[in-house]
CSV table of C-alpha atoms and ligand atoms in Angstrom, one decimal:
chain,number,residue,atom,x,y,z
A,158,UNK,CA,-14.5,31.1,-11.5
A,159,UNK,CA,-15.7,32.7,-8.2
A,160,UNK,CA,-17.3,29.4,-7.1
A,161,UNK,CA,-14.4,27.3,-8.2
A,162,UNK,CA,-12.4,29.6,-6.2
A,163,UNK,CA,-14.9,28.9,-3.0
A,164,UNK,CA,-14.8,25.6,-3.9
A,165,UNK,CA,-10.8,25.7,-3.5
A,166,UNK,CA,-11.1,27.2,-0.2
A,167,UNK,CA,-13.4,25.0,1.2
A,168,UNK,CA,-11.6,21.8,0.7
A,169,UNK,CA,-8.4,23.4,2.1
A,170,UNK,CA,-10.2,24.7,5.1
A,171,UNK,CA,-11.6,21.2,5.6
A,172,UNK,CA,-8.1,19.8,4.8
A,173,UNK,CA,-6.5,22.3,7.5
A,174,UNK,CA,-9.1,21.3,10.4
A,175,UNK,CA,-8.6,17.1,9.7
A,176,UNK,CA,-4.9,17.8,10.0
A,177,UNK,CA,-5.3,20.5,13.8
A,178,UNK,CA,-7.6,17.2,14.6
A,179,UNK,CA,-5.4,14.3,13.3
A,180,UNK,CA,-2.5,15.5,14.8
A,181,UNK,CA,-3.5,15.6,18.5
A,182,UNK,CA,-4.8,11.8,18.0
A,183,UNK,CA,-1.7,10.2,16.4
A,184,UNK,CA,0.2,12.0,19.3
A,185,UNK,CA,-1.9,10.0,21.6
A,186,UNK,CA,-1.5,6.9,19.1
A,187,UNK,CA,2.1,7.2,19.2
A,188,UNK,CA,1.9,7.0,22.9
A,189,UNK,CA,-0.4,4.2,23.2
A,190,UNK,CA,2.1,2.1,20.7
A,191,UNK,CA,5.5,3.0,22.8
A,192,UNK,CA,4.1,1.6,25.5
A,193,UNK,CA,3.9,-1.5,23.9
A,194,UNK,CA,7.5,-2.2,22.9
A,195,UNK,CA,10.1,-3.7,25.5
A,196,UNK,CA,13.5,-2.1,23.7
A,197,UNK,CA,14.6,1.2,22.8
A,198,UNK,CA,13.0,1.6,19.6
A,199,UNK,CA,10.0,3.8,19.4
A,200,UNK,CA,7.3,0.9,18.1
A,201,UNK,CA,7.4,-2.3,16.7
A,202,UNK,CA,6.5,-3.5,13.1
A,203,UNK,CA,7.0,-6.7,11.1
A,204,UNK,CA,8.2,-8.5,8.4
A,205,UNK,CA,4.7,-9.4,7.7
A,206,UNK,CA,3.3,-6.0,7.4
A,207,UNK,CA,4.9,-5.6,4.3
A,208,UNK,CA,3.1,-8.7,2.5
A,209,UNK,CA,-0.4,-9.4,0.1
A,210,UNK,CA,-3.1,-7.7,3.1
A,211,UNK,CA,-5.5,-10.1,1.6
A,212,UNK,CA,-5.9,-13.8,0.9
A,213,UNK,CA,-7.9,-15.3,-2.2
A,214,UNK,CA,-10.9,-17.7,-0.2
A,215,UNK,CA,-13.0,-17.9,-3.0
A,216,UNK,CA,-12.5,-22.2,-3.0
A,217,UNK,CA,-12.8,-21.8,0.7
A,218,UNK,CA,-16.2,-23.3,2.5
A,219,UNK,CA,-19.0,-20.8,2.9
A,220,UNK,CA,-18.3,-21.1,6.6
A,221,UNK,CA,-14.9,-20.0,6.7
A,222,UNK,CA,-15.3,-17.1,3.9
A,223,UNK,CA,-18.3,-15.7,7.1
A,224,UNK,CA,-15.8,-15.9,9.6
A,225,UNK,CA,-12.5,-14.3,6.9
A,226,UNK,CA,-15.3,-11.0,6.5
A,227,UNK,CA,-15.4,-11.2,10.8
A,228,UNK,CA,-11.5,-11.7,10.7
A,229,UNK,CA,-10.7,-8.8,8.2
A,230,UNK,CA,-13.2,-6.7,10.5
A,231,UNK,CA,-11.9,-7.3,13.8
A,232,UNK,CA,-7.6,-7.8,13.2
A,233,UNK,CA,-7.4,-4.7,11.1
A,234,UNK,CA,-8.1,-2.4,14.0
A,235,UNK,CA,-4.4,-1.4,15.1
A,236,UNK,CA,-2.5,-2.9,12.5
A,237,UNK,CA,-3.4,-4.4,8.8
A,238,UNK,CA,-4.5,-8.1,8.4
A,239,UNK,CA,-1.2,-8.5,6.7
A,240,UNK,CA,0.5,-8.6,10.0
A,241,UNK,CA,-1.7,-12.4,10.6
A,242,UNK,CA,-1.3,-13.5,7.4
A,243,UNK,CA,1.4,-13.3,6.5
A,244,UNK,CA,3.0,-14.5,9.9
A,245,UNK,CA,4.6,-18.0,10.2
A,246,UNK,CA,2.2,-19.4,12.1
A,247,UNK,CA,0.4,-23.0,11.8
A,248,UNK,CA,-1.7,-24.5,14.4
A,249,UNK,CA,-2.0,-28.1,14.0
A,250,UNK,CA,-2.7,-30.8,16.7
A,251,UNK,CA,0.2,-32.9,18.3
A,252,UNK,CA,0.0,-35.8,15.6
A,253,UNK,CA,-0.3,-33.4,12.8
A,254,UNK,CA,2.7,-31.7,13.6
A,255,UNK,CA,5.1,-34.6,14.4
A,256,UNK,CA,3.8,-35.6,10.9
A,257,UNK,CA,4.8,-32.6,9.5
A,258,UNK,CA,8.3,-32.3,11.3
A,259,UNK,CA,9.0,-36.0,10.0
A,260,UNK,CA,8.4,-35.1,6.5
A,261,UNK,CA,10.2,-32.0,6.4
A,262,UNK,CA,13.0,-32.0,9.4
A,263,UNK,CA,14.7,-29.3,8.1
A,264,UNK,CA,11.5,-26.5,8.0
A,265,UNK,CA,10.5,-27.6,11.0
A,266,UNK,CA,13.2,-27.5,13.3
A,267,UNK,CA,15.6,-24.6,12.1
A,268,UNK,CA,13.4,-22.6,10.0
A,269,UNK,CA,10.8,-21.3,13.0
A,270,UNK,CA,10.4,-17.9,11.4
A,271,UNK,CA,9.1,-19.5,8.1
A,272,UNK,CA,6.8,-22.0,9.3
A,273,UNK,CA,6.0,-22.3,13.0
A,274,UNK,CA,4.0,-25.4,13.6
A,275,UNK,CA,1.9,-25.5,17.2
A,276,UNK,CA,-0.9,-27.2,18.6
A,277,UNK,CA,-1.9,-23.5,20.0
A,278,UNK,CA,0.3,-21.0,17.7
A,279,UNK,CA,-3.6,-19.0,16.6
A,280,UNK,CA,-5.2,-19.9,19.7
A,281,UNK,CA,-2.1,-17.8,21.8
A,282,UNK,CA,-2.4,-14.9,19.7
A,283,UNK,CA,-5.9,-14.5,19.4
A,284,UNK,CA,-6.3,-14.2,23.2
A,285,UNK,CA,-3.2,-11.9,23.3
A,286,UNK,CA,-5.1,-9.3,21.2
A,287,UNK,CA,-8.2,-9.5,22.2
A,288,UNK,CA,-6.7,-8.6,25.9
A,289,UNK,CA,-4.8,-5.6,24.1
A,290,UNK,CA,-6.7,-2.5,25.3
A,291,UNK,CA,-8.8,-1.0,22.3
A,292,UNK,CA,-10.0,-4.3,21.1
A,293,UNK,CA,-13.7,-5.6,20.8
A,294,UNK,CA,-13.4,-9.6,20.2
A,295,UNK,CA,-15.6,-11.6,22.1
A,296,UNK,CA,-14.8,-15.1,23.0
A,297,UNK,CA,-17.5,-16.2,19.9
A,298,UNK,CA,-16.2,-14.3,17.4
A,299,UNK,CA,-12.3,-15.3,19.0
A,300,UNK,CA,-13.4,-18.9,18.1
A,301,UNK,CA,-14.7,-18.0,14.4
A,302,UNK,CA,-11.8,-16.2,14.2
A,303,UNK,CA,-9.3,-19.1,14.9
A,304,UNK,CA,-11.3,-21.0,12.7
A,305,UNK,CA,-10.4,-19.1,10.1
A,306,UNK,CA,-6.7,-18.8,10.5
A,307,UNK,CA,-6.6,-22.3,11.7
A,308,UNK,CA,-7.9,-23.3,8.3
A,309,UNK,CA,-6.2,-20.6,5.8
A,310,UNK,CA,-2.6,-21.5,7.2
A,311,UNK,CA,-3.2,-25.1,6.4
A,312,UNK,CA,-4.0,-24.4,3.1
A,313,UNK,CA,-1.3,-21.8,2.4
A,314,UNK,CA,1.3,-23.6,4.5
A,315,UNK,CA,1.1,-26.9,4.3
A,316,UNK,CA,1.3,-29.7,1.5
A,317,UNK,CA,2.2,-28.4,-1.9
A,318,UNK,CA,1.9,-25.1,-1.1
A,319,UNK,CA,4.5,-25.5,1.7
A,320,UNK,CA,7.4,-24.4,-1.0
A,321,UNK,CA,5.6,-21.3,-2.2
A,322,UNK,CA,4.9,-20.2,1.3
A,323,UNK,CA,8.6,-20.5,2.1
A,324,UNK,CA,9.9,-18.9,-1.2
A,325,UNK,CA,7.5,-15.8,-0.3
A,326,UNK,CA,8.0,-15.9,3.3
A,327,UNK,CA,12.0,-15.9,2.7
A,328,UNK,CA,11.8,-13.0,0.6
A,329,UNK,CA,9.4,-10.8,2.7
A,330,UNK,CA,12.7,-11.6,5.6
A,331,UNK,CA,15.1,-10.8,3.5
A,332,UNK,CA,13.7,-7.5,2.0
A,333,UNK,CA,12.9,-6.7,5.5
A,334,UNK,CA,16.1,-7.1,6.9
A,335,UNK,CA,17.6,-5.0,4.1
A,336,UNK,CA,15.3,-1.8,4.7
A,337,UNK,CA,15.0,-1.7,8.5
A,338,UNK,CA,18.0,-4.1,9.8
A,339,UNK,CA,17.7,-2.1,12.9
A,340,UNK,CA,14.3,-3.5,13.7
A,341,UNK,CA,15.0,-6.9,12.3
A,342,UNK,CA,17.8,-7.4,14.8
A,343,UNK,CA,15.8,-6.5,17.1
A,344,UNK,CA,13.2,-8.7,16.9
A,345,UNK,CA,15.4,-11.5,16.6
A,346,UNK,CA,16.8,-10.3,20.2
A,347,UNK,CA,13.4,-10.8,21.9
A,348,UNK,CA,12.5,-13.8,20.1
A,349,UNK,CA,10.0,-12.3,17.6
A,350,UNK,CA,11.9,-13.7,13.9
B,240,HEC,C1,-6.3,-3.4,19.9
B,240,HEC,C2,-5.4,-3.5,18.7
B,240,HEC,C3,-4.9,-4.8,18.1
B,240,HEC,C4,-5.7,-5.5,17.5
B,240,HEC,C5,-7.4,-5.2,17.8
B,240,HEC,C6,-5.4,-6.5,16.7
B,240,HEC,N1,-3.9,-6.5,17.3
B,240,HEC,FE1,-2.7,-7.6,16.7
B,240,HEC,N2,-0.8,-6.6,17.4
B,240,HEC,C7,-1.1,-5.9,18.0
B,240,HEC,C8,0.0,-5.3,18.9
B,240,HEC,C9,0.1,-4.1,19.7
B,240,HEC,C10,0.8,-6.0,18.5
B,240,HEC,C11,2.3,-5.9,18.5
B,240,HEC,C12,2.6,-6.3,20.2
B,240,HEC,C13,2.8,-7.6,20.3
B,240,HEC,O1,2.9,-8.5,19.1
B,240,HEC,O2,2.1,-8.2,21.3
B,240,HEC,C14,0.6,-6.9,17.4
B,240,HEC,C15,1.1,-8.1,17.0
B,240,HEC,C16,0.2,-9.2,16.2
B,240,HEC,C17,1.2,-10.2,15.4
B,240,HEC,C18,2.6,-10.7,15.5
B,240,HEC,C19,2.9,-10.8,16.7
B,240,HEC,C20,4.3,-12.0,16.8
B,240,HEC,O3,4.3,-12.3,17.9
B,240,HEC,O4,5.0,-12.1,15.9
B,240,HEC,C21,-0.4,-11.1,15.0
B,240,HEC,C22,0.1,-12.1,14.0
B,240,HEC,C23,-1.4,-10.5,15.2
B,240,HEC,N3,-0.8,-9.0,16.1
B,240,HEC,C24,-2.6,-10.6,15.0
B,240,HEC,C25,-3.2,-10.4,15.4
B,240,HEC,C26,-4.6,-10.9,15.0
B,240,HEC,C27,-5.2,-12.3,14.5
B,240,HEC,C28,-6.0,-10.0,15.7
B,240,HEC,C29,-7.5,-10.2,15.5
B,240,HEC,C30,-7.7,-11.5,16.7
B,240,HEC,C31,-5.1,-8.9,16.2
B,240,HEC,N4,-3.9,-9.2,16.2
B,240,HEC,C32,-5.9,-7.4,16.6
B,240,HEC,C33,-2.5,-4.8,18.5
B,240,HEC,C34,-3.7,-5.3,17.9
């Protein structure tokens, strides 16, 4: 009886210590994030954050599977990997972009929030993320992460999977708009949706 009580007390004081430690950490983390936002909202979050936080890579080539593991480690430090995995970005070369636009004129021209094909799409994002304070992504690691993101978005956002992707992303956007209309409008205003 007595030992159960002291075990409870031990767990309680460990919890209390964790809270005391976490409070200032969370406070400073909040300031860091706040500095990143451009408007009156305290911090940004994205519809992508509410989508699946992993992808089935069982049919991907072994090398891409390794790049995926690196991506999981490096790109989950400040937000979950749901943010890149559910994003509209699709990096294709110029001919591939033109081909996609010819095949799906509506999707590629009017629904950039569903799929945004661009020859530099992921390269730009990775460069921007690697430059943020707190990121530790070497140029070599950046290249591997880029290989995974280019491969993965091509598999999931083109060809026979394009419609499936479109349905999934439209649902994500609609739900976000319903739950967080203020953030939705804010992201649209600053051109990030
Ligand atoms: C040091 C913290 C940090 C790390 C590490 C990080 N991110 Fe981010 N990421 C952010 C912040 C903050 C934002 C929101 C502000 C912005 O868009 O710059 C963001 C936003 C994003 C967005 C949404 C951008 C948009 O314009 O829609 C994507 C996609 C993204 N990150 C992908 C990644 C990928 C891929 C990696 C790994 C290579 C990564 N992030 C690593 C902090 C980080």
